[in-house]
Short mmCIF file of C-alpha atoms in Angstrom, two decimals:
data_model
loop_
_atom_site.label_atom_id
_atom_site.label_comp_id
_atom_site.label_asym_id
_atom_site.label_seq_id
_atom_site.Cartn_x
_atom_site.Cartn_y
_atom_site.Cartn_z
CA MET P 1 67.21 61.27 49.00
CA HIS P 2 69.89 60.36 46.47
CA GLU P 3 71.15 63.19 44.28
CA ASP P 4 70.08 61.30 41.13
CA PHE P 5 66.45 62.19 41.90
CA SER P 6 65.06 65.70 41.81
CA GLU P 7 61.79 66.53 43.54
CA ASP P 8 60.15 66.62 40.10
CA ASP P 9 61.50 63.13 39.36
CA LEU P 10 60.03 61.78 42.58
CA ALA P 11 56.66 63.40 41.87
CA LEU P 12 56.59 61.79 38.42
CA ILE P 13 57.47 58.35 39.78
CA HIS P 14 54.79 58.65 42.48
CA ALA P 15 52.22 59.62 39.85
CA LEU P 16 53.18 56.60 37.74
CA GLN P 17 52.87 54.35 40.78
CA LEU P 18 49.28 55.55 40.99
CA ARG P 19 48.53 55.38 37.24
CA PRO P 20 51.34 53.58 35.38
CA ARG P 21 49.86 54.00 31.89
CA ALA P 22 48.24 57.40 32.28
CA PRO P 23 48.89 59.67 29.27
CA TRP P 24 51.45 62.40 29.87
CA ALA P 25 48.79 64.98 29.06
CA ALA P 26 46.62 63.60 31.88
CA LEU P 27 49.46 63.77 34.42
CA ALA P 28 50.81 67.19 33.40
CA PRO P 29 48.26 69.40 35.27
CA ALA P 30 48.72 67.60 38.60
CA LEU P 31 52.51 67.75 38.27
CA GLY P 32 52.64 71.35 37.07
CA SER P 33 54.55 70.42 33.94
CA SER P 34 54.06 69.75 30.25
CA PRO P 35 53.56 66.38 28.51
CA THR P 36 56.83 66.82 26.60
CA VAL P 37 58.86 67.51 29.72
CA LEU P 38 57.29 64.54 31.54
CA ALA P 39 58.06 62.21 28.64
CA GLN P 40 61.67 63.41 28.53
CA ARG P 41 62.06 63.09 32.29
CA TRP P 42 60.71 59.54 32.25
CA ALA P 43 62.97 58.56 29.35
CA ARG P 44 66.00 59.77 31.34
CA LEU P 45 65.00 57.92 34.51
CA ARG P 46 64.30 54.72 32.61
CA ALA P 47 67.54 54.88 30.61
CA ALA P 48 69.53 55.36 33.84
CA GLY P 49 67.85 52.32 35.43
CA LEU P 50 66.45 54.47 38.23
CA ALA P 51 62.78 53.75 37.53
CA TRP P 52 60.85 51.39 35.29
CA ILE P 53 57.35 50.05 34.71
CA THR P 54 56.65 46.36 34.47
CA ALA P 55 53.53 44.20 34.30
CA TYR P 56 52.42 40.75 35.38
CA PRO P 57 49.15 38.87 35.84
CA LEU P 58 47.92 38.65 39.39
CA HIS P 59 48.87 35.66 41.53
CA GLY P 60 46.41 32.81 41.20
CA GLU P 61 44.75 33.96 37.98
CA LEU P 62 46.48 31.51 35.64
CA ALA P 63 46.56 27.74 35.26
CA GLY P 64 43.64 27.25 37.64
CA GLY P 65 45.45 28.59 40.70
CA ALA P 66 49.16 29.33 40.79
CA MET P 67 51.45 28.82 43.76
CA VAL P 68 54.39 30.78 45.14
CA ALA P 69 57.08 29.93 47.68
CA LEU P 70 59.84 31.75 49.54
CA VAL P 71 63.04 29.71 49.65
CA GLU P 72 65.87 30.20 52.13
CA MET P 73 68.93 28.84 50.39
CA ASN P 74 72.41 28.07 51.67
CA CYS P 75 75.30 27.45 49.30
CA ALA P 76 78.60 25.63 49.51
CA PRO P 77 81.57 27.89 50.41
CA GLY P 78 82.55 30.07 47.49
CA SER P 79 79.58 29.11 45.32
CA VAL P 80 77.01 31.80 46.10
CA GLU P 81 77.71 33.81 42.94
CA ALA P 82 77.64 30.74 40.69
CA VAL P 83 74.30 29.66 42.17
CA ALA P 84 72.87 33.17 41.78
CA ARG P 85 73.93 33.26 38.13
CA LYS P 86 72.04 30.01 37.51
CA LEU P 87 68.98 31.18 39.41
CA GLU P 88 68.72 34.55 37.67
CA ARG P 89 68.16 32.85 34.30
CA MET P 90 65.31 30.68 35.57
CA PRO P 91 61.92 32.14 34.55
CA ARG P 92 60.17 30.69 37.62
CA VAL P 93 62.55 32.55 39.91
CA HIS P 94 61.00 35.97 40.49
CA ASN P 95 63.29 37.50 43.11
CA ILE P 96 66.86 36.80 44.24
CA GLU P 97 68.16 38.54 47.35
CA TYR P 98 71.44 38.21 49.23
CA ALA P 99 70.53 37.91 52.89
CA ALA P 100 72.21 38.32 56.24
CA GLN P 101 71.78 36.03 59.25
CA GLY P 102 71.21 32.38 58.70
CA ARG P 103 70.85 32.06 54.91
CA ASP P 104 72.87 33.01 51.84
CA LEU P 105 70.00 33.72 49.44
CA LEU P 106 66.29 34.40 49.67
CA VAL P 107 64.55 33.31 46.49
CA THR P 108 60.92 33.78 45.45
CA VAL P 109 59.67 31.10 43.05
CA SER P 110 56.36 30.13 41.49
CA ALA P 111 54.71 27.25 39.67
CA ALA P 112 51.33 26.66 38.07
CA SER P 113 50.33 23.82 40.42
CA PHE P 114 51.30 22.16 43.68
CA GLU P 115 52.80 19.27 41.75
CA LYS P 116 55.01 21.57 39.69
CA LEU P 117 55.99 23.60 42.74
CA SER P 118 56.97 20.40 44.54
CA ALA P 119 59.13 19.33 41.60
CA LEU P 120 60.83 22.72 41.57
CA LEU P 121 61.54 22.63 45.31
CA LEU P 122 62.45 18.95 45.61
CA ASP P 123 64.15 18.19 42.31
CA GLU P 124 65.23 21.24 40.32
CA LEU P 125 66.57 23.71 42.90
CA PRO P 126 68.46 21.19 45.10
CA ALA P 127 70.14 19.79 41.97
CA LEU P 128 71.81 23.11 41.11
CA PRO P 129 75.59 22.84 41.59
CA GLY P 130 76.63 24.62 44.76
CA VAL P 131 73.28 24.46 46.57
CA ALA P 132 73.94 23.01 50.04
CA SER P 133 70.46 23.21 51.55
CA LEU P 134 67.15 24.97 51.24
CA HIS P 135 64.14 25.63 53.43
CA SER P 136 60.85 26.46 51.72
CA HIS P 137 57.83 28.43 52.88
CA ILE P 138 54.79 27.87 50.64
CA GLY P 139 52.64 30.96 50.18
CA ALA P 140 49.07 30.62 51.39
CA LYS P 141 47.72 34.12 50.71
CA MET P 142 49.20 37.39 49.50
CA HIS P 143 47.92 40.30 51.61
CA ILE P 144 50.21 43.15 50.48
CA GLU P 145 52.56 43.16 47.49
CA GLY P 146 55.15 45.48 46.00
CA SER P 147 52.90 47.23 43.48
CA GLN P 148 50.98 48.79 46.40
CA TRP P 149 54.08 50.52 47.81
CA GLN P 150 54.38 54.21 46.94
CA LEU P 151 56.68 57.17 47.39
CA ASP P 152 55.43 60.14 49.41
CA ALA P 153 56.27 62.82 46.85
CA LEU P 154 52.71 63.99 46.06
CA ASP P 155 50.36 65.69 48.48
CA ARG P 156 46.79 64.52 48.91
CA ALA P 157 45.32 66.96 46.37
CA GLN P 158 47.86 65.91 43.74
CA ARG P 159 47.20 62.22 44.39
CA GLU P 160 43.48 62.72 43.99
CA GLU P 161 43.98 64.67 40.77
CA VAL P 162 46.24 61.98 39.31
CA LEU P 163 43.76 59.26 40.18
CA ARG P 164 40.87 61.27 38.77
CA THR P 165 42.45 62.43 35.53
CA GLY P 166 44.28 59.20 34.79
CA ARG P 167 41.30 56.92 35.21
CA THR P 168 39.60 55.37 32.21
CA GLU P 169 36.57 53.13 31.77
CA GLN P 170 38.96 50.20 31.42
CA ASP P 171 40.35 50.82 34.90
CA ARG P 172 36.97 50.66 36.57
CA SER P 173 36.05 47.15 35.46
CA SER P 174 36.51 44.15 37.73
CA GLU P 175 35.90 41.48 35.09
CA ARG P 176 38.45 38.66 34.95
CA ILE P 177 39.66 36.89 31.83
CA TYR P 178 41.69 33.73 31.39
CA LEU P 179 45.07 34.63 29.97
CA ARG P 180 45.65 32.10 27.22
CA PRO P 181 49.44 31.94 26.81
CA ASP P 182 49.24 31.69 23.02
CA ILE P 183 47.22 34.92 22.78
CA TYR P 184 48.32 37.06 25.69
CA GLY P 185 51.72 35.60 26.59
CA PRO P 186 53.76 37.58 24.03
CA LEU P 187 52.00 40.83 24.96
CA VAL P 188 52.54 40.29 28.68
CA ALA P 189 56.22 39.49 28.07
CA GLU P 190 56.67 42.79 26.21
CA LEU P 191 54.72 44.74 28.83
CA ALA P 192 56.95 43.19 31.49
CA HIS P 193 59.84 44.98 29.79
CA ASP P 194 57.98 48.25 29.22
CA GLY P 195 54.62 48.65 30.91
CA ARG P 196 53.96 51.90 29.03
CA ALA P 197 54.51 50.45 25.56
CA THR P 198 51.88 51.58 23.07
CA ALA P 199 49.77 49.27 20.93
CA ALA P 200 51.85 50.21 17.89
CA GLU P 201 55.11 49.46 19.70
CA LEU P 202 53.77 46.14 20.98
CA ALA P 203 52.48 45.20 17.53
CA GLU P 204 55.93 45.70 16.04
CA LYS P 205 57.50 43.55 18.78
CA VAL P 206 55.07 40.62 18.56
CA GLY P 207 54.47 40.75 14.79
CA ARG P 208 50.72 41.34 14.88
CA PRO P 209 48.50 44.02 13.33
CA THR P 210 48.23 47.12 15.47
CA SER P 211 44.43 46.87 15.47
CA THR P 212 44.63 43.33 16.87
CA VAL P 213 47.10 44.29 19.57
CA ARG P 214 45.05 47.35 20.50
CA ARG P 215 42.01 45.12 21.04
CA GLN P 216 43.99 42.52 23.02
CA LEU P 217 45.68 45.18 25.12
CA ALA P 218 42.32 46.75 25.92
CA ALA P 219 41.02 43.34 27.00
CA LEU P 220 44.01 42.86 29.31
CA LEU P 221 43.62 46.26 30.94
CA HIS P 222 39.83 46.01 31.06
CA SER P 223 40.02 42.66 32.85
CA ARG P 224 42.03 44.01 35.80
CA THR P 225 43.96 40.74 35.54
CA LEU P 226 47.21 42.46 34.66
CA ARG P 227 49.05 44.23 37.47
CA MET P 228 51.01 47.31 36.37
CA ARG P 229 53.89 48.33 38.60
CA CYS P 230 56.21 51.35 38.61
CA GLU P 231 59.47 50.41 40.32
CA VAL P 232 62.29 52.56 41.66
CA ALA P 233 65.94 51.85 42.43
CA GLN P 234 65.75 51.29 46.16
CA LEU P 235 69.32 52.22 47.10
CA HIS P 236 68.76 55.63 45.51
CA THR P 237 65.73 56.39 47.70
CA ARG P 238 65.63 57.37 51.36
CA TRP P 239 64.62 53.79 52.24
CA PRO P 240 67.78 51.90 51.24
CA MET P 241 67.52 49.10 53.82
CA ALA P 242 65.26 46.12 53.15
CA VAL P 243 64.38 43.58 55.83
CA ILE P 244 62.24 40.46 56.07
CA TRP P 245 60.57 39.40 59.31
CA TRP P 246 59.31 35.87 59.92
CA CYS P 247 56.41 36.05 62.37
CA ARG P 248 54.10 33.68 64.20
CA LEU P 249 50.68 34.76 65.41
CA PRO P 250 47.32 33.09 66.04
CA SER P 251 44.79 33.03 63.22
CA SER P 252 42.40 35.12 65.32
CA ALA P 253 44.86 38.04 65.30
CA LEU P 254 45.75 37.86 61.60
CA ALA P 255 43.07 40.15 60.14
CA GLU P 256 43.68 42.98 62.62
CA THR P 257 47.46 42.74 62.22
CA ILE P 258 47.27 42.90 58.43
CA SER P 259 44.88 45.86 58.61
CA ARG P 260 47.39 47.74 60.76
CA LEU P 261 50.29 46.79 58.48
CA ARG P 262 48.45 48.32 55.51
CA GLU P 263 48.75 51.67 57.29
CA ASP P 264 52.56 51.46 57.43
CA SER P 265 54.08 52.97 54.28
CA ARG P 266 57.30 50.98 54.73
CA VAL P 267 55.67 47.59 54.18
CA ARG P 268 56.31 46.13 50.72
CA LEU P 269 55.01 42.61 51.19
CA CYS P 270 52.87 40.70 53.65
CA MET P 271 52.06 37.05 52.96
CA SER P 272 50.68 34.13 54.92
CA VAL P 273 52.95 31.10 54.60
CA THR P 274 53.21 27.55 55.86
CA GLY P 275 55.59 26.49 58.61
CA SER P 276 56.58 27.59 62.09
CA ALA P 277 56.37 31.20 60.84
CA ASN P 278 52.94 31.82 59.35
CA LEU P 279 53.38 35.46 58.28
CA VAL P 280 56.24 37.00 56.28
CA ILE P 281 56.67 40.79 56.19
CA ASN P 282 59.05 42.70 53.92
CA ALA P 283 59.73 46.41 54.39
CA TRP P 284 62.02 49.17 53.16
CA THR P 285 63.47 51.27 55.97
CA ALA P 286 65.61 54.40 56.18
CA ASP P 287 68.43 53.00 58.33
CA MET P 288 69.15 50.56 61.16
CA THR P 289 67.47 52.85 63.69
CA ASP P 290 64.31 52.89 61.58
CA LEU P 291 64.54 49.13 61.11
CA LEU P 292 64.75 48.46 64.84
CA ALA P 293 61.95 50.92 65.52
CA MET P 294 59.75 49.13 63.02
CA GLN P 295 60.51 45.76 64.59
CA ALA P 296 59.46 47.16 67.97
CA HIS P 297 56.29 48.43 66.29
CA LEU P 298 55.61 44.94 64.87
CA GLU P 299 56.01 43.40 68.30
CA ARG P 300 53.47 45.84 69.71
CA LEU P 301 51.08 44.98 66.88
CA MET P 302 51.30 41.30 67.75
CA PRO P 303 50.89 41.03 71.53
CA THR P 304 49.76 37.42 71.13
CA GLY P 305 52.41 36.61 68.52
CA GLN P 306 56.12 37.05 68.03
CA VAL P 307 58.85 37.84 65.56
CA LEU P 308 60.67 34.53 65.15
CA ASN P 309 63.48 35.72 62.92
CA SER P 310 64.61 38.56 60.71
CA SER P 311 67.01 39.02 57.85
CA VAL P 312 68.45 42.20 56.37
CA ILE P 313 68.66 42.12 52.57
CA LEU P 314 72.23 42.96 51.62
CA ARG P 315 71.62 43.19 47.89
CA THR P 316 68.87 42.45 45.37
CA ARG P 317 69.98 40.64 42.23
CA LYS P 318 66.57 40.10 40.60
CA ARG P 319 63.20 41.71 41.26
CA VAL P 320 60.04 40.48 39.54
CA GLY P 321 62.09 39.19 36.62
CA TRP P 322 64.30 42.31 36.26
CA LEU P 323 68.04 41.88 36.71
CA MET P 324 69.64 44.45 38.99
CA HIS P 325 73.00 46.19 39.28
CA PRO P 326 74.71 45.99 42.70
CA ASP P 327 73.87 49.68 43.25
CA GLY P 328 70.14 48.96 43.02
CA ARG P 329 69.52 50.21 39.48
CA CYS P 330 67.95 47.86 36.94
CA THR P 331 70.14 46.59 34.11
CA GLY P 332 67.32 46.87 31.58
CA GLU P 333 67.31 43.08 31.07
CA VAL P 334 64.19 41.17 31.97
CA ILE P 335 63.82 37.40 32.28
CA PRO P 336 60.10 37.07 31.46
CA LEU P 337 58.17 35.01 33.96
CA PRO P 338 56.62 31.84 32.48
CA GLY P 339 53.76 32.30 30.06
CA ASP P 340 51.43 30.27 32.27
CA LEU P 341 52.13 32.20 35.47
CA ARG P 342 53.24 35.51 36.90
CA ALA P 343 52.86 36.11 40.63
CA GLY P 344 52.98 39.15 42.87
CA SER P 345 56.06 39.79 45.01
CA ALA P 346 58.00 42.39 46.94
#
């Protein structure tokens, strides 16, 4: 583990992955600390870009069914950086990753409809100066996404205590609400930047009465429509290597394979896609030995399928709207996803 993280830091981050908005007082007993110390520790981690909490509505909950695609992009010689700079400012571009083997960039994009996704893939992205070619995989179903990935810093008893003490009545509801952009868009944009922002802080940012924001925030959290996510700087963890596998397997084997993948703590994303590869898997691994061992494990999981291709992620430039430093820390700058759509990702 990188020296920037103490064991107490990792325990706090793990607790916030379980309950991102839990009050410090609720987390303190499980972590053997005080609310003041936890607040100070979190402020330090966030200021250093080592950990942060963001928020986004779940994929498919807005605009009558949103769509996501993974795009393999190749650029003209010497133009990769210029293309990445253009892409990072586009709200519909969620993730930008520099990839090895067969493509320059892997880009995750979204749109509110098939028509808008088609326009993005056929008209907007190919027209960017420096883009030589692209190959798109349209997402069919998200099985596992990045907000489900967790550190292993807490033991079972601590995890249970965090889940028990951090839970509220709002968390237990499964009601869905339609996120009208004019009402909820500004709040979601601010929560994307700081998922732990209080109603008073949000009210100051969006220029609304605190009582109004408190009611709207409660509705968002109560609906379970908003996904809260505590992120960590990957290169500073003991899983610094990210890889994407493109797999092909029969539909009859899909459910069992996904069930087994949920048991692997390294998996960050698993999504059904269109094309010759019908399943995309993203994982964080410890090193090349771990990466190869996991690929062998995948091949054993899919005796009737195969791994068609793989790509090591050399660097992440943007993750769920957050811009990243080359060393894996966040810059603190967020490009809010469009008001009509935010989708899950790795």
